[in-house]
Amino acid sequence: MDIEEVLYTVGEGVERLVSVLGRATRNLLKPQKSETPPKFPISSRIIRRRNYTVHEMMSLHLQVVFFLYLAANALAVFFPHALYSLLILGFIYTIYFRWVTHRYGDYLIEPEPYTFFYSVASAIAFFAFLGFVGLRKLGVEVYYYYAYIIAITGLVIIFRYLFKSRYGRDYTYGVVEEVKNDLIRVFVHDDIAANVKPGYYWVPAVPDVEPDRVVKLLIEDRALKGAVPVRVLEVYLESQSSQSSTEPKAETE
């Protein structure tokens, strides 16, 4: 092979590489809606049940990525070039979060509350760590750190209040799995707006309730446990599997 053929082969390889990188960059910056559900093999291993829903997977993955981002930031503030580290981490996280929510957001039962919550929470975390780095550079007294922590805590409380006032509700939806005497067992998806964790709950039975029916459930906040369903408010006409969306499609009986 002469030098001309070598250069031609190298040129083709570079052209293919540039093309692949260009497509990857376009897909990352301008993601298209996916027609197939996400898999997220690492996050899926955290869920021990085999019959988890796509909504659960999406919600869990957003949580995992967010907590990894917090942990990375907590380590980065002690790096020699902490400011640049935080900026790079924030850029990578923002690009990935935007890609996930744009490409797979439709697989969340109610995407807007999740997008809003993690977007604002991530911004608060970024500026909180950024401020901590600034205080370290200024070399202030320790009581400034205490005041800063109190300020960030107050900001988090305000955000929680704003989120609840905008998206919060005192009900959620579930699918009846079992009717047993005066009780029914319902499956409830993860519901960030109602602050309900995914799982199975027992609530008092009501007339006309049958397995696979969608029900609207009143929830009750409990300290340190989040909210839990306590009773059925409405029974909907359609029947469906608990592994599909629990959003009702018909009026109540």
GROMACS .gro file of C-alpha atoms in nm:
model
  253
    1MET     CA    1   0.000   0.000   0.000
    2ASP     CA    2   0.154   0.330  -0.108
    3ILE     CA    3   0.136   0.660   0.076
    4GLU     CA    4  -0.156   0.784  -0.133
    5GLU     CA    5  -0.372   0.484  -0.040
    6VAL     CA    6  -0.277   0.522   0.327
    7LEU     CA    7  -0.379   0.887   0.327
    8TYR     CA    8  -0.703   0.800   0.145
    9THR     CA    9  -0.787   0.532   0.404
   10VAL     CA   10  -0.708   0.768   0.692
   11GLY     CA   11  -0.921   1.038   0.532
   12GLU     CA   12  -1.219   0.800   0.498
   13GLY     CA   13  -1.182   0.698   0.863
   14VAL     CA   14  -1.173   1.059   0.981
   15GLU     CA   15  -1.475   1.141   0.765
   16ARG     CA   16  -1.674   0.853   0.914
   17LEU     CA   17  -1.568   0.952   1.265
   18VAL     CA   18  -1.673   1.313   1.211
   19SER     CA   19  -2.006   1.196   1.068
   20VAL     CA   20  -2.073   0.967   1.366
   21LEU     CA   21  -1.976   1.238   1.615
   22GLY     CA   22  -2.190   1.490   1.431
   23ARG     CA   23  -2.499   1.266   1.444
   24ALA     CA   24  -2.436   1.188   1.811
   25THR     CA   25  -2.402   1.558   1.893
   26ARG     CA   26  -2.722   1.645   1.705
   27ASN     CA   27  -2.912   1.365   1.881
   28LEU     CA   28  -2.779   1.482   2.215
   29LEU     CA   29  -2.854   1.852   2.166
   30LYS     CA   30  -3.180   1.799   1.978
   31PRO     CA   31  -3.318   1.463   2.096
   32GLN     CA   32  -3.607   1.302   1.911
   33LYS     CA   33  -3.900   1.133   2.082
   34SER     CA   34  -3.834   0.763   2.124
   35GLU     CA   35  -4.088   0.511   1.996
   36THR     CA   36  -3.953   0.243   2.228
   37PRO     CA   37  -3.937   0.253   2.610
   38PRO     CA   38  -3.602   0.315   2.782
   39LYS     CA   39  -3.414   0.030   2.944
   40PHE     CA   40  -3.146   0.186   3.168
   41PRO     CA   41  -2.984  -0.150   3.263
   42ILE     CA   42  -2.799  -0.013   3.568
   43SER     CA   43  -3.103   0.156   3.721
   44SER     CA   44  -3.324  -0.145   3.647
   45ARG     CA   45  -3.110  -0.362   3.874
   46ILE     CA   46  -3.215  -0.149   4.171
   47ILE     CA   47  -3.577  -0.255   4.126
   48ARG     CA   48  -3.601  -0.609   4.254
   49ARG     CA   49  -3.948  -0.677   4.115
   50ARG     CA   50  -3.956  -0.809   3.760
   51ASN     CA   51  -4.290  -0.652   3.672
   52TYR     CA   52  -4.195  -0.288   3.725
   53THR     CA   53  -4.351  -0.031   3.493
   54VAL     CA   54  -4.180   0.202   3.247
   55HIS     CA   55  -4.300   0.496   3.456
   56GLU     CA   56  -4.129   0.351   3.763
   57MET     CA   57  -3.811   0.299   3.564
   58MET     CA   58  -3.810   0.658   3.439
   59SER     CA   59  -3.877   0.798   3.786
   60LEU     CA   60  -3.608   0.583   3.945
   61HIS     CA   61  -3.354   0.673   3.678
   62LEU     CA   62  -3.412   1.045   3.731
   63GLN     CA   63  -3.360   0.995   4.104
   64VAL     CA   64  -3.040   0.795   4.054
   65VAL     CA   65  -2.891   1.048   3.812
   66PHE     CA   66  -2.982   1.338   4.043
   67PHE     CA   67  -2.825   1.176   4.350
   68LEU     CA   68  -2.512   1.087   4.153
   69TYR     CA   69  -2.493   1.451   4.046
   70LEU     CA   70  -2.518   1.564   4.409
   71ALA     CA   71  -2.249   1.317   4.515
   72ALA     CA   72  -2.017   1.426   4.233
   73ASN     CA   73  -2.064   1.791   4.330
   74ALA     CA   74  -1.995   1.714   4.696
   75LEU     CA   75  -1.662   1.562   4.594
   76ALA     CA   76  -1.583   1.830   4.337
   77VAL     CA   77  -1.589   2.117   4.590
   78PHE     CA   78  -1.270   1.975   4.741
   79PHE     CA   79  -1.085   1.950   4.408
   80PRO     CA   80  -0.805   2.201   4.337
   81HIS     CA   81  -1.008   2.360   4.056
   82ALA     CA   82  -1.350   2.319   4.215
   83LEU     CA   83  -1.518   2.598   4.016
   84TYR     CA   84  -1.432   2.445   3.680
   85SER     CA   85  -1.526   2.100   3.807
   86LEU     CA   86  -1.872   2.223   3.911
   87LEU     CA   87  -1.923   2.397   3.577
   88ILE     CA   88  -1.826   2.085   3.382
   89LEU     CA   89  -2.046   1.859   3.597
   90GLY     CA   90  -2.337   2.101   3.565
   91PHE     CA   91  -2.299   2.113   3.186
   92ILE     CA   92  -2.283   1.733   3.152
   93TYR     CA   93  -2.578   1.682   3.386
   94THR     CA   94  -2.791   1.945   3.212
   95ILE     CA   95  -2.726   1.797   2.867
   96TYR     CA   96  -2.804   1.443   2.986
   97PHE     CA   97  -3.113   1.544   3.184
   98ARG     CA   98  -3.248   1.735   2.886
   99TRP     CA   99  -3.179   1.438   2.657
  100VAL     CA  100  -3.354   1.188   2.887
  101THR     CA  101  -3.662   1.403   2.951
  102HIS     CA  102  -3.704   1.504   2.585
  103ARG     CA  103  -3.647   1.157   2.445
  104TYR     CA  104  -3.833   0.948   2.704
  105GLY     CA  105  -4.045   1.201   2.894
  106ASP     CA  106  -4.366   1.073   2.738
  107TYR     CA  107  -4.319   0.745   2.925
  108LEU     CA  108  -4.382   0.927   3.252
  109ILE     CA  109  -4.753   0.925   3.339
  110GLU     CA  110  -4.740   1.297   3.418
  111PRO     CA  111  -4.404   1.436   3.294
  112GLU     CA  112  -4.436   1.807   3.379
  113PRO     CA  113  -4.409   1.778   3.761
  114TYR     CA  114  -4.103   1.553   3.731
  115THR     CA  115  -3.930   1.783   3.483
  116PHE     CA  116  -4.005   2.091   3.692
  117PHE     CA  117  -3.898   1.930   4.020
  118TYR     CA  118  -3.563   1.796   3.902
  119SER     CA  119  -3.484   2.107   3.694
  120VAL     CA  120  -3.530   2.344   3.988
  121ALA     CA  121  -3.376   2.107   4.243
  122SER     CA  122  -3.069   2.065   4.021
  123ALA     CA  123  -3.035   2.443   3.979
  124ILE     CA  124  -3.056   2.493   4.357
  125ALA     CA  125  -2.791   2.225   4.410
  126PHE     CA  126  -2.560   2.379   4.149
  127PHE     CA  127  -2.573   2.729   4.297
  128ALA     CA  128  -2.553   2.594   4.652
  129PHE     CA  129  -2.224   2.416   4.581
  130LEU     CA  130  -2.103   2.713   4.380
  131GLY     CA  131  -2.169   2.940   4.677
  132PHE     CA  132  -1.985   2.702   4.907
  133VAL     CA  133  -1.680   2.720   4.682
  134GLY     CA  134  -1.704   3.099   4.688
  135LEU     CA  135  -1.708   3.103   5.068
  136ARG     CA  136  -1.400   2.881   5.078
  137LYS     CA  137  -1.213   3.114   4.846
  138LEU     CA  138  -1.305   3.414   5.060
  139GLY     CA  139  -1.185   3.235   5.374
  140VAL     CA  140  -1.474   3.358   5.588
  141GLU     CA  141  -1.543   3.264   5.949
  142VAL     CA  142  -1.734   2.946   6.026
  143TYR     CA  143  -2.056   3.126   6.124
  144TYR     CA  144  -2.089   3.243   5.763
  145TYR     CA  145  -2.115   2.877   5.664
  146TYR     CA  146  -2.389   2.823   5.921
  147ALA     CA  147  -2.582   3.121   5.787
  148TYR     CA  148  -2.533   2.993   5.433
  149ILE     CA  149  -2.665   2.647   5.522
  150ILE     CA  150  -2.970   2.806   5.687
  151ALA     CA  151  -3.031   3.017   5.375
  152ILE     CA  152  -3.010   2.714   5.145
  153THR     CA  153  -3.242   2.520   5.375
  154GLY     CA  154  -3.490   2.806   5.362
  155LEU     CA  155  -3.467   2.810   4.982
  156VAL     CA  156  -3.540   2.436   4.969
  157ILE     CA  157  -3.843   2.483   5.196
  158ILE     CA  158  -3.972   2.764   4.973
  159PHE     CA  159  -3.923   2.547   4.665
  160ARG     CA  160  -4.110   2.262   4.831
  161TYR     CA  161  -4.398   2.497   4.910
  162LEU     CA  162  -4.405   2.634   4.554
  163PHE     CA  163  -4.397   2.284   4.407
  164LYS     CA  164  -4.684   2.167   4.626
  165SER     CA  165  -4.888   2.477   4.549
  166ARG     CA  166  -4.836   2.429   4.175
  167TYR     CA  167  -4.852   2.052   4.134
  168GLY     CA  168  -4.944   1.906   4.471
  169ARG     CA  169  -5.272   1.720   4.516
  170ASP     CA  170  -5.437   1.513   4.784
  171TYR     CA  171  -5.528   1.221   4.561
  172THR     CA  172  -5.365   0.969   4.332
  173TYR     CA  173  -5.473   0.678   4.111
  174GLY     CA  174  -5.434   0.305   4.152
  175VAL     CA  175  -5.537  -0.025   3.999
  176VAL     CA  176  -5.728  -0.281   4.205
  177GLU     CA  177  -5.528  -0.602   4.239
  178GLU     CA  178  -5.736  -0.796   4.490
  179VAL     CA  179  -6.066  -0.773   4.673
  180LYS     CA  180  -6.065  -0.942   5.013
  181ASN     CA  181  -6.362  -0.907   5.246
  182ASP     CA  182  -6.391  -0.538   5.335
  183LEU     CA  183  -6.049  -0.445   5.196
  184ILE     CA  184  -5.898  -0.403   4.851
  185ARG     CA  185  -5.533  -0.421   4.750
  186VAL     CA  186  -5.433  -0.152   4.499
  187PHE     CA  187  -5.118  -0.093   4.300
  188VAL     CA  188  -5.007   0.271   4.288
  189HIS     CA  189  -4.741   0.415   4.060
  190ASP     CA  190  -4.476   0.654   4.183
  191ASP     CA  191  -4.656   0.990   4.201
  192ILE     CA  192  -4.433   1.291   4.272
  193ALA     CA  193  -4.728   1.533   4.269
  194ALA     CA  194  -4.903   1.338   4.545
  195ASN     CA  195  -4.575   1.238   4.718
  196VAL     CA  196  -4.672   0.870   4.701
  197LYS     CA  197  -4.416   0.594   4.665
  198PRO     CA  198  -4.489   0.307   4.424
  199GLY     CA  199  -4.623  -0.011   4.574
  200TYR     CA  200  -4.926  -0.203   4.695
  201TYR     CA  201  -5.165  -0.058   4.952
  202TRP     CA  202  -5.467  -0.193   5.139
  203VAL     CA  203  -5.767   0.041   5.164
  204PRO     CA  204  -6.134  -0.009   5.262
  205ALA     CA  205  -6.349  -0.158   4.988
  206VAL     CA  206  -6.635   0.028   4.818
  207PRO     CA  207  -6.935  -0.092   4.613
  208ASP     CA  208  -6.879  -0.196   4.249
  209VAL     CA  209  -6.505  -0.234   4.291
  210GLU     CA  210  -6.350  -0.525   4.100
  211PRO     CA  211  -5.997  -0.641   4.016
  212ASP     CA  212  -5.825  -0.442   3.737
  213ARG     CA  213  -6.049  -0.138   3.791
  214VAL     CA  214  -5.884   0.204   3.813
  215VAL     CA  215  -5.967   0.391   4.133
  216LYS     CA  216  -5.907   0.745   4.254
  217LEU     CA  217  -5.758   0.740   4.604
  218LEU     CA  218  -5.752   0.998   4.880
  219ILE     CA  219  -5.405   1.028   5.029
  220GLU     CA  220  -5.286   1.131   5.372
  221ASP     CA  221  -4.947   1.283   5.455
  222ARG     CA  222  -4.756   1.102   5.726
  223ALA     CA  223  -4.442   1.233   5.890
  224LEU     CA  224  -4.120   1.075   5.759
  225LYS     CA  225  -4.320   0.830   5.546
  226GLY     CA  226  -4.456   1.050   5.271
  227ALA     CA  227  -4.819   1.018   5.168
  228VAL     CA  228  -5.021   0.697   5.165
  229PRO     CA  229  -5.363   0.612   5.015
  230VAL     CA  230  -5.634   0.584   5.281
  231ARG     CA  231  -5.963   0.534   5.095
  232VAL     CA  232  -6.127   0.518   4.753
  233LEU     CA  233  -6.287   0.834   4.619
  234GLU     CA  234  -6.406   0.709   4.281
  235VAL     CA  235  -6.420   0.389   4.077
  236TYR     CA  236  -6.365   0.420   3.702
  237LEU     CA  237  -6.529   0.217   3.431
  238GLU     CA  238  -6.229   0.075   3.249
  239SER     CA  239  -6.027  -0.224   3.358
  240GLN     CA  240  -5.655  -0.254   3.297
  241SER     CA  241  -5.336  -0.414   3.423
  242SER     CA  242  -5.150  -0.251   3.710
  243GLN     CA  243  -4.845  -0.238   3.488
  244SER     CA  244  -5.004   0.014   3.253
  245SER     CA  245  -5.096   0.375   3.319
  246THR     CA  246  -5.326   0.432   3.616
  247GLU     CA  247  -5.467   0.753   3.471
  248PRO     CA  248  -5.844   0.714   3.419
  249LYS     CA  249  -5.992   0.727   3.070
  250ALA     CA  250  -6.362   0.728   3.155
  251GLU     CA  251  -6.604   0.888   3.395
  252THR     CA  252  -6.682   0.728   3.727
  253GLU     CA  253  -6.959   0.488   3.792
   0.00000   0.00000   0.00000
